[in-house]
Coordinates of C-alpha atoms in Angstrom, one line a residue:
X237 CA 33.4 -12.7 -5.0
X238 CA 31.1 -12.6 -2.3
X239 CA 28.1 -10.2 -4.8
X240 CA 28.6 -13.1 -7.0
X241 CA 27.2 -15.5 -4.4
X242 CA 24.5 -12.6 -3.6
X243 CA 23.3 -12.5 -7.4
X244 CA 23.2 -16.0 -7.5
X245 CA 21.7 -16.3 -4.2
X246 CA 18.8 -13.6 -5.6
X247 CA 18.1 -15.9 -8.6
X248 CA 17.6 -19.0 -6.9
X249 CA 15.4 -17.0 -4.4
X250 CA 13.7 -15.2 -7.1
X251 CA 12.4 -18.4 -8.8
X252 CA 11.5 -20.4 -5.6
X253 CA 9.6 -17.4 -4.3
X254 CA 7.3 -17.6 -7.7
X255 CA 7.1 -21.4 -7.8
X256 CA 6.4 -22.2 -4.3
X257 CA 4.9 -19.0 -2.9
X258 CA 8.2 -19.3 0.0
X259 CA 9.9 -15.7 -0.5
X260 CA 13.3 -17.8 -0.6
X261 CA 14.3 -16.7 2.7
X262 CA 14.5 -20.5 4.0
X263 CA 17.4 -20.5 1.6
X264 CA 18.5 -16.9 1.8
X265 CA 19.1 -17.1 5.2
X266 CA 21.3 -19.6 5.8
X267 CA 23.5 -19.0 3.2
X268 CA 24.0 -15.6 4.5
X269 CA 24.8 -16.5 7.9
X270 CA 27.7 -18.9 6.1
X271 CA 28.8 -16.2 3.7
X272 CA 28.9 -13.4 6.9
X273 CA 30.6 -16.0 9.2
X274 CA 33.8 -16.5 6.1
X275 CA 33.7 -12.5 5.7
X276 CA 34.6 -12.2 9.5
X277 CA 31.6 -10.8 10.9
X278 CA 31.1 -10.4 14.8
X279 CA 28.9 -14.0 15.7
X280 CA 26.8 -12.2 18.1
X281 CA 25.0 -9.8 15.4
X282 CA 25.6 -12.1 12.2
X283 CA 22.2 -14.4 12.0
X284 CA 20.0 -11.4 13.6
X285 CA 22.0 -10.1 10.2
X286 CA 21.1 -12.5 8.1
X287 CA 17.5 -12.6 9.0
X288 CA 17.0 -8.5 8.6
X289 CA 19.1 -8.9 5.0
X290 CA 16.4 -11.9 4.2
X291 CA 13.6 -10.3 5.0
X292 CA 14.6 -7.1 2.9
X293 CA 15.2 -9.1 0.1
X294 CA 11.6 -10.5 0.4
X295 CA 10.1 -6.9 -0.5
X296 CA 11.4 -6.9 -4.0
X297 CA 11.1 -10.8 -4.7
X298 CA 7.4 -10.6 -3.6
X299 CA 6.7 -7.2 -6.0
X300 CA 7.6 -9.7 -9.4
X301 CA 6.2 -12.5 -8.4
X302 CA 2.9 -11.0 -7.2
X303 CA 2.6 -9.0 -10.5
X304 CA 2.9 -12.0 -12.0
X305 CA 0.1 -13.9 -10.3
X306 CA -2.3 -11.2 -10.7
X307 CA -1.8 -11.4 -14.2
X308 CA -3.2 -15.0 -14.3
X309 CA -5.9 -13.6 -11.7
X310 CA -5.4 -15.7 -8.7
X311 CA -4.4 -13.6 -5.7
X312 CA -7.4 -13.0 -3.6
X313 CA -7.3 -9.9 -2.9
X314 CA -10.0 -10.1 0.2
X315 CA -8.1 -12.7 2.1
X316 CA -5.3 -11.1 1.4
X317 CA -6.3 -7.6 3.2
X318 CA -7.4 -9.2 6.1
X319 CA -4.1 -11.5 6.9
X320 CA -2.1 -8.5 6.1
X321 CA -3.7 -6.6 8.9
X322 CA -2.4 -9.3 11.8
X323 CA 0.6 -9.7 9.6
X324 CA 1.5 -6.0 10.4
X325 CA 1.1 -6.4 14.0
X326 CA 3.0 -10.5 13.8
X327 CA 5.5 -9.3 12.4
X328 CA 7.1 -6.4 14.5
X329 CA 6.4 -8.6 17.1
X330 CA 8.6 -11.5 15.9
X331 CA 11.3 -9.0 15.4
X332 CA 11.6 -7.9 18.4
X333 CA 11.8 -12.1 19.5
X334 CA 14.2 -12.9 17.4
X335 CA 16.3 -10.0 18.6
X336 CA 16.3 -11.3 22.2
X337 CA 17.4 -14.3 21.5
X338 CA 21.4 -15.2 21.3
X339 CA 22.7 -16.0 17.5
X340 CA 24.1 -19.2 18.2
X341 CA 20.5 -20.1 19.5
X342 CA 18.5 -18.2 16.8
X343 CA 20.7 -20.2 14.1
X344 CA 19.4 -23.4 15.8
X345 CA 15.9 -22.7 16.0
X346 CA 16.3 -21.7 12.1
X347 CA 17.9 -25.2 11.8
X348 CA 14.8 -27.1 13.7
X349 CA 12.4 -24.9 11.4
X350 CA 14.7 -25.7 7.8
X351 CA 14.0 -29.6 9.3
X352 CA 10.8 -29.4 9.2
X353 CA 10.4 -27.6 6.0
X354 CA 12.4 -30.3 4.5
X355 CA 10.4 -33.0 5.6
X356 CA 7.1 -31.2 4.5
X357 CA 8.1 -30.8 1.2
X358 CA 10.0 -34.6 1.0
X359 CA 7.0 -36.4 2.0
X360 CA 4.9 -33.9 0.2
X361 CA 2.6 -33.4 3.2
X362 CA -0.2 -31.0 3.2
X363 CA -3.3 -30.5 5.3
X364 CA -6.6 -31.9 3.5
X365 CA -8.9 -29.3 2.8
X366 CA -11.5 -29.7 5.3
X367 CA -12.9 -26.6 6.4
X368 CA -13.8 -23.1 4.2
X369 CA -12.3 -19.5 4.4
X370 CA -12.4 -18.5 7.8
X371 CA -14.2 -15.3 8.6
X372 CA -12.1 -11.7 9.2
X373 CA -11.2 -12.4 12.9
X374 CA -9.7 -15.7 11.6
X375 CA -7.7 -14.5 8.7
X376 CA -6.2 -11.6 11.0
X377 CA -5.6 -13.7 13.9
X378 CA -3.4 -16.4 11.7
X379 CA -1.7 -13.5 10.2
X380 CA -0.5 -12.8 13.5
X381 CA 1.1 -16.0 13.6
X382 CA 1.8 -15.8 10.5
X383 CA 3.7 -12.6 10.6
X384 CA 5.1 -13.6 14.0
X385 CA 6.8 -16.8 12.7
X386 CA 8.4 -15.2 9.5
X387 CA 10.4 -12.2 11.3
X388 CA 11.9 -15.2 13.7
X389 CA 13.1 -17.2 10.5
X390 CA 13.7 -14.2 7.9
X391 CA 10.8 -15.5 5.6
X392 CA 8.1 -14.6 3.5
X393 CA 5.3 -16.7 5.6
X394 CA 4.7 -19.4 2.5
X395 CA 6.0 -22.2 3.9
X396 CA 3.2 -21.1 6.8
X397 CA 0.3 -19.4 4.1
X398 CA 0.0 -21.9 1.4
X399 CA -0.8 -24.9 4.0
X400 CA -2.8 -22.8 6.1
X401 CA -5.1 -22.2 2.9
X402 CA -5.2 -25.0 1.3
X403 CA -6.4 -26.4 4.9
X404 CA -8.9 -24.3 4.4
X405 CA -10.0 -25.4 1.4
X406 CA -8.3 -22.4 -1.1
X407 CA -6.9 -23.9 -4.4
X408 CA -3.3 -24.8 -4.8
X409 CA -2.7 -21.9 -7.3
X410 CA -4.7 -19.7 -5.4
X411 CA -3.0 -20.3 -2.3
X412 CA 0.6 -19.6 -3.4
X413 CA -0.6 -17.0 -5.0
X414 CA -2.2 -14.8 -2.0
X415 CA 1.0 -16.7 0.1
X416 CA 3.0 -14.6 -2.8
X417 CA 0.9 -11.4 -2.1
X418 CA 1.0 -11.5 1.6
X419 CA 4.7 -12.0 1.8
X420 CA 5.4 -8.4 0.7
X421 CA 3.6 -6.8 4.1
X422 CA 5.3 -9.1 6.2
X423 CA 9.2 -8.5 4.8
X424 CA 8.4 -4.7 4.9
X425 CA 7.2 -4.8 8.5
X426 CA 9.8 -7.1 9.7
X427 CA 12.5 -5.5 7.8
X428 CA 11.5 -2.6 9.1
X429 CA 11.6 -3.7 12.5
X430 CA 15.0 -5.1 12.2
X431 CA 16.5 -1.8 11.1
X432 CA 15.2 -0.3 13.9
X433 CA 16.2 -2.7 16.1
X434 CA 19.9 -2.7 15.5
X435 CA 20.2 0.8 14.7
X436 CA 22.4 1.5 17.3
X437 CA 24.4 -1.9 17.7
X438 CA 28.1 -1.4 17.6
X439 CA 29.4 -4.5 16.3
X440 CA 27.7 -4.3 12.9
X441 CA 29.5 -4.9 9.5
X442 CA 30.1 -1.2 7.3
X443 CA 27.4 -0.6 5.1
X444 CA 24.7 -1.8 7.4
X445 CA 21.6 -0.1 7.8
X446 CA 20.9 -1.7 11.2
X447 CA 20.1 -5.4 11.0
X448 CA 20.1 -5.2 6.9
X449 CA 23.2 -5.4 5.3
X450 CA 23.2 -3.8 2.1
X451 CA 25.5 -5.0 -0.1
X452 CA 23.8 -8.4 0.1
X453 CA 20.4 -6.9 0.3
X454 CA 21.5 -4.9 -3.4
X455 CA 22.7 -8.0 -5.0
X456 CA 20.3 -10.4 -4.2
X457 CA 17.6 -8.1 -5.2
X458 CA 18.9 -7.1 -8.8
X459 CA 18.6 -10.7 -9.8
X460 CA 15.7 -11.9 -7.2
X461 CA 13.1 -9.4 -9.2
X462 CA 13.7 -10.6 -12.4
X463 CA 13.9 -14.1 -11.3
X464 CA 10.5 -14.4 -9.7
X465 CA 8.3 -14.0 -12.4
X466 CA 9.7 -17.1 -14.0
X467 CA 9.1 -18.9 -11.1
X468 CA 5.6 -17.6 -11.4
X469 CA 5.5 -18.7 -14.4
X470 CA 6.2 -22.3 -14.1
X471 CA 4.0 -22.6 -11.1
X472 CA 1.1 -22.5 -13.7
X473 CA 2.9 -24.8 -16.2
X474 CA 4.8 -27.6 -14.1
X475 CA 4.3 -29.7 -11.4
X476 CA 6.9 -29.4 -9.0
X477 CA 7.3 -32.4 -7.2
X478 CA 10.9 -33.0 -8.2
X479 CA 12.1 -29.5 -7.5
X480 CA 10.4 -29.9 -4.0
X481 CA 12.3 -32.8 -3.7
X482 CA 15.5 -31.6 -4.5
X483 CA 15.0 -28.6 -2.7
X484 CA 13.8 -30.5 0.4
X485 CA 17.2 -32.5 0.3
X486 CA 19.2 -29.3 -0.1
X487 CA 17.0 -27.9 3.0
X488 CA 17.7 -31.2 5.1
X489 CA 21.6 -30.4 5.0
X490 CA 21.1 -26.8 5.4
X491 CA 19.3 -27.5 8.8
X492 CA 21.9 -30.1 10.0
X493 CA 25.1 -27.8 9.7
X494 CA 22.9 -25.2 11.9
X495 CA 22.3 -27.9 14.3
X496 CA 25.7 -29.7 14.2

């Protein structure tokens, strides 16, 4: 029952990672911490868990949907490089956070951040573009944060990515797109890190490969993959204001129980 939940899980990650340019992880994430809690496993190591399995799943969502992108021509390849190379550093970094802090307290601060997500995409706010590409130091420095900020909440980085460059005056397509691109360096690095990082913990689940759990990390990818490039695909067809909606209510509930 529960690799039902994870194939399902995978398609409604796969299709938000290629409509929004968000790797699905804000959804990914807490569903896995409430699916590990019913299977039993030990609180202290289940969100640190959850994260690690997120951000593994990221690396094949982000493949489809990046293929798919590029076949439209809208990842920038430039930018992309440039963020990638902070995102590296970000990103091991914010592993290495997140596994200092407590679970109980890491599944709050995931709460706060699934808030403000939800309110975001509710209101539909985004920063007007009011300033051009920044230069190389730029790019790298806010994939630092960038890369920091995702390992914490077991993202991709777009929720973070697409406003940062459309603030800087990138075009909406263009921006999910490269989002889409750079959230493959980041779920590699971080996930990664989080194997590496719980390698030797003793109060992991079987079939853990440190802080990835790979029965979840195997289901959610079979369906995540083929998933995303139809999510690709409708970003370039639909607007999404309703799904954001929707998906902002579903977020808003989400972040409550965490915080409950």
């Amino acid at each position: 029952m529960e690799f039902v939940l994870y194939l399902l899980l995978g398609a409604c990650a796969g299709v938000l990672a290629g409509l929004f340019g968000v790797g699905g992880g804000i959804i990914i994430v807490p569903v896995l911490v409430f699916s590990f809690t019913l299977q039993g496993f030990d609180p202290s190591v289940l969100t640190h868990l959850a994260v690690g399995t997120s951000l593994a799943t990221i690396v094949f969502t982000s493949i489809n949907a990046v293929r798919e992108h590029q076949r439209k021509g809208a990842v920038r390849w430039p930018i992309f490089a440039w963020m990638t190379l902070g995102i590296l550093i970000g990103a091991g970094i914010g592993a290495k956070t997140a596994s200092l802090i407590q679970g109980p307290m890491l599944q709050k601060i995931i709460g706060v951040f699934a808030l403000v997500i939800a309110v975001q995409m509710a209101l539909d706010l985004k920063p007007k573009a009011s300033r051009g590409i920044p230069g190389k130091p730029g790019l790298t420095g806010a994939g630092v944060v960038i890369g920091w900020a995702s390992a914490i909440f077991g993202i991709g980085g777009g929720s973070l990515t697409v406003p940062f460059l459309t603030w800087r005056s990138l075009p909406m397509q263009q921006a999910v797109a490269t989002s889409s691109a750079c959230g493959l360096p980041i779920a590699l690095a971080s996930a990664l890190s989080f194997m590496l990082l719980g390698w030797h913990e003793s109060h992991l689940p079987a079939h853990s490969l440190g802080y990835v759990y790979l029965p979840a990390l195997l289901g959610i990818a079979v369906t995540s993959m083929f998933f995303a490039r139809y999510g690709a695909r409708l970003a370039h067809k639909l607007s999404p204001r309703l799904l954001k909606r929707l998906f902002a209510a579903l977020l808003f509930c989400v972040g409550l129980s965490f915080l409950i």
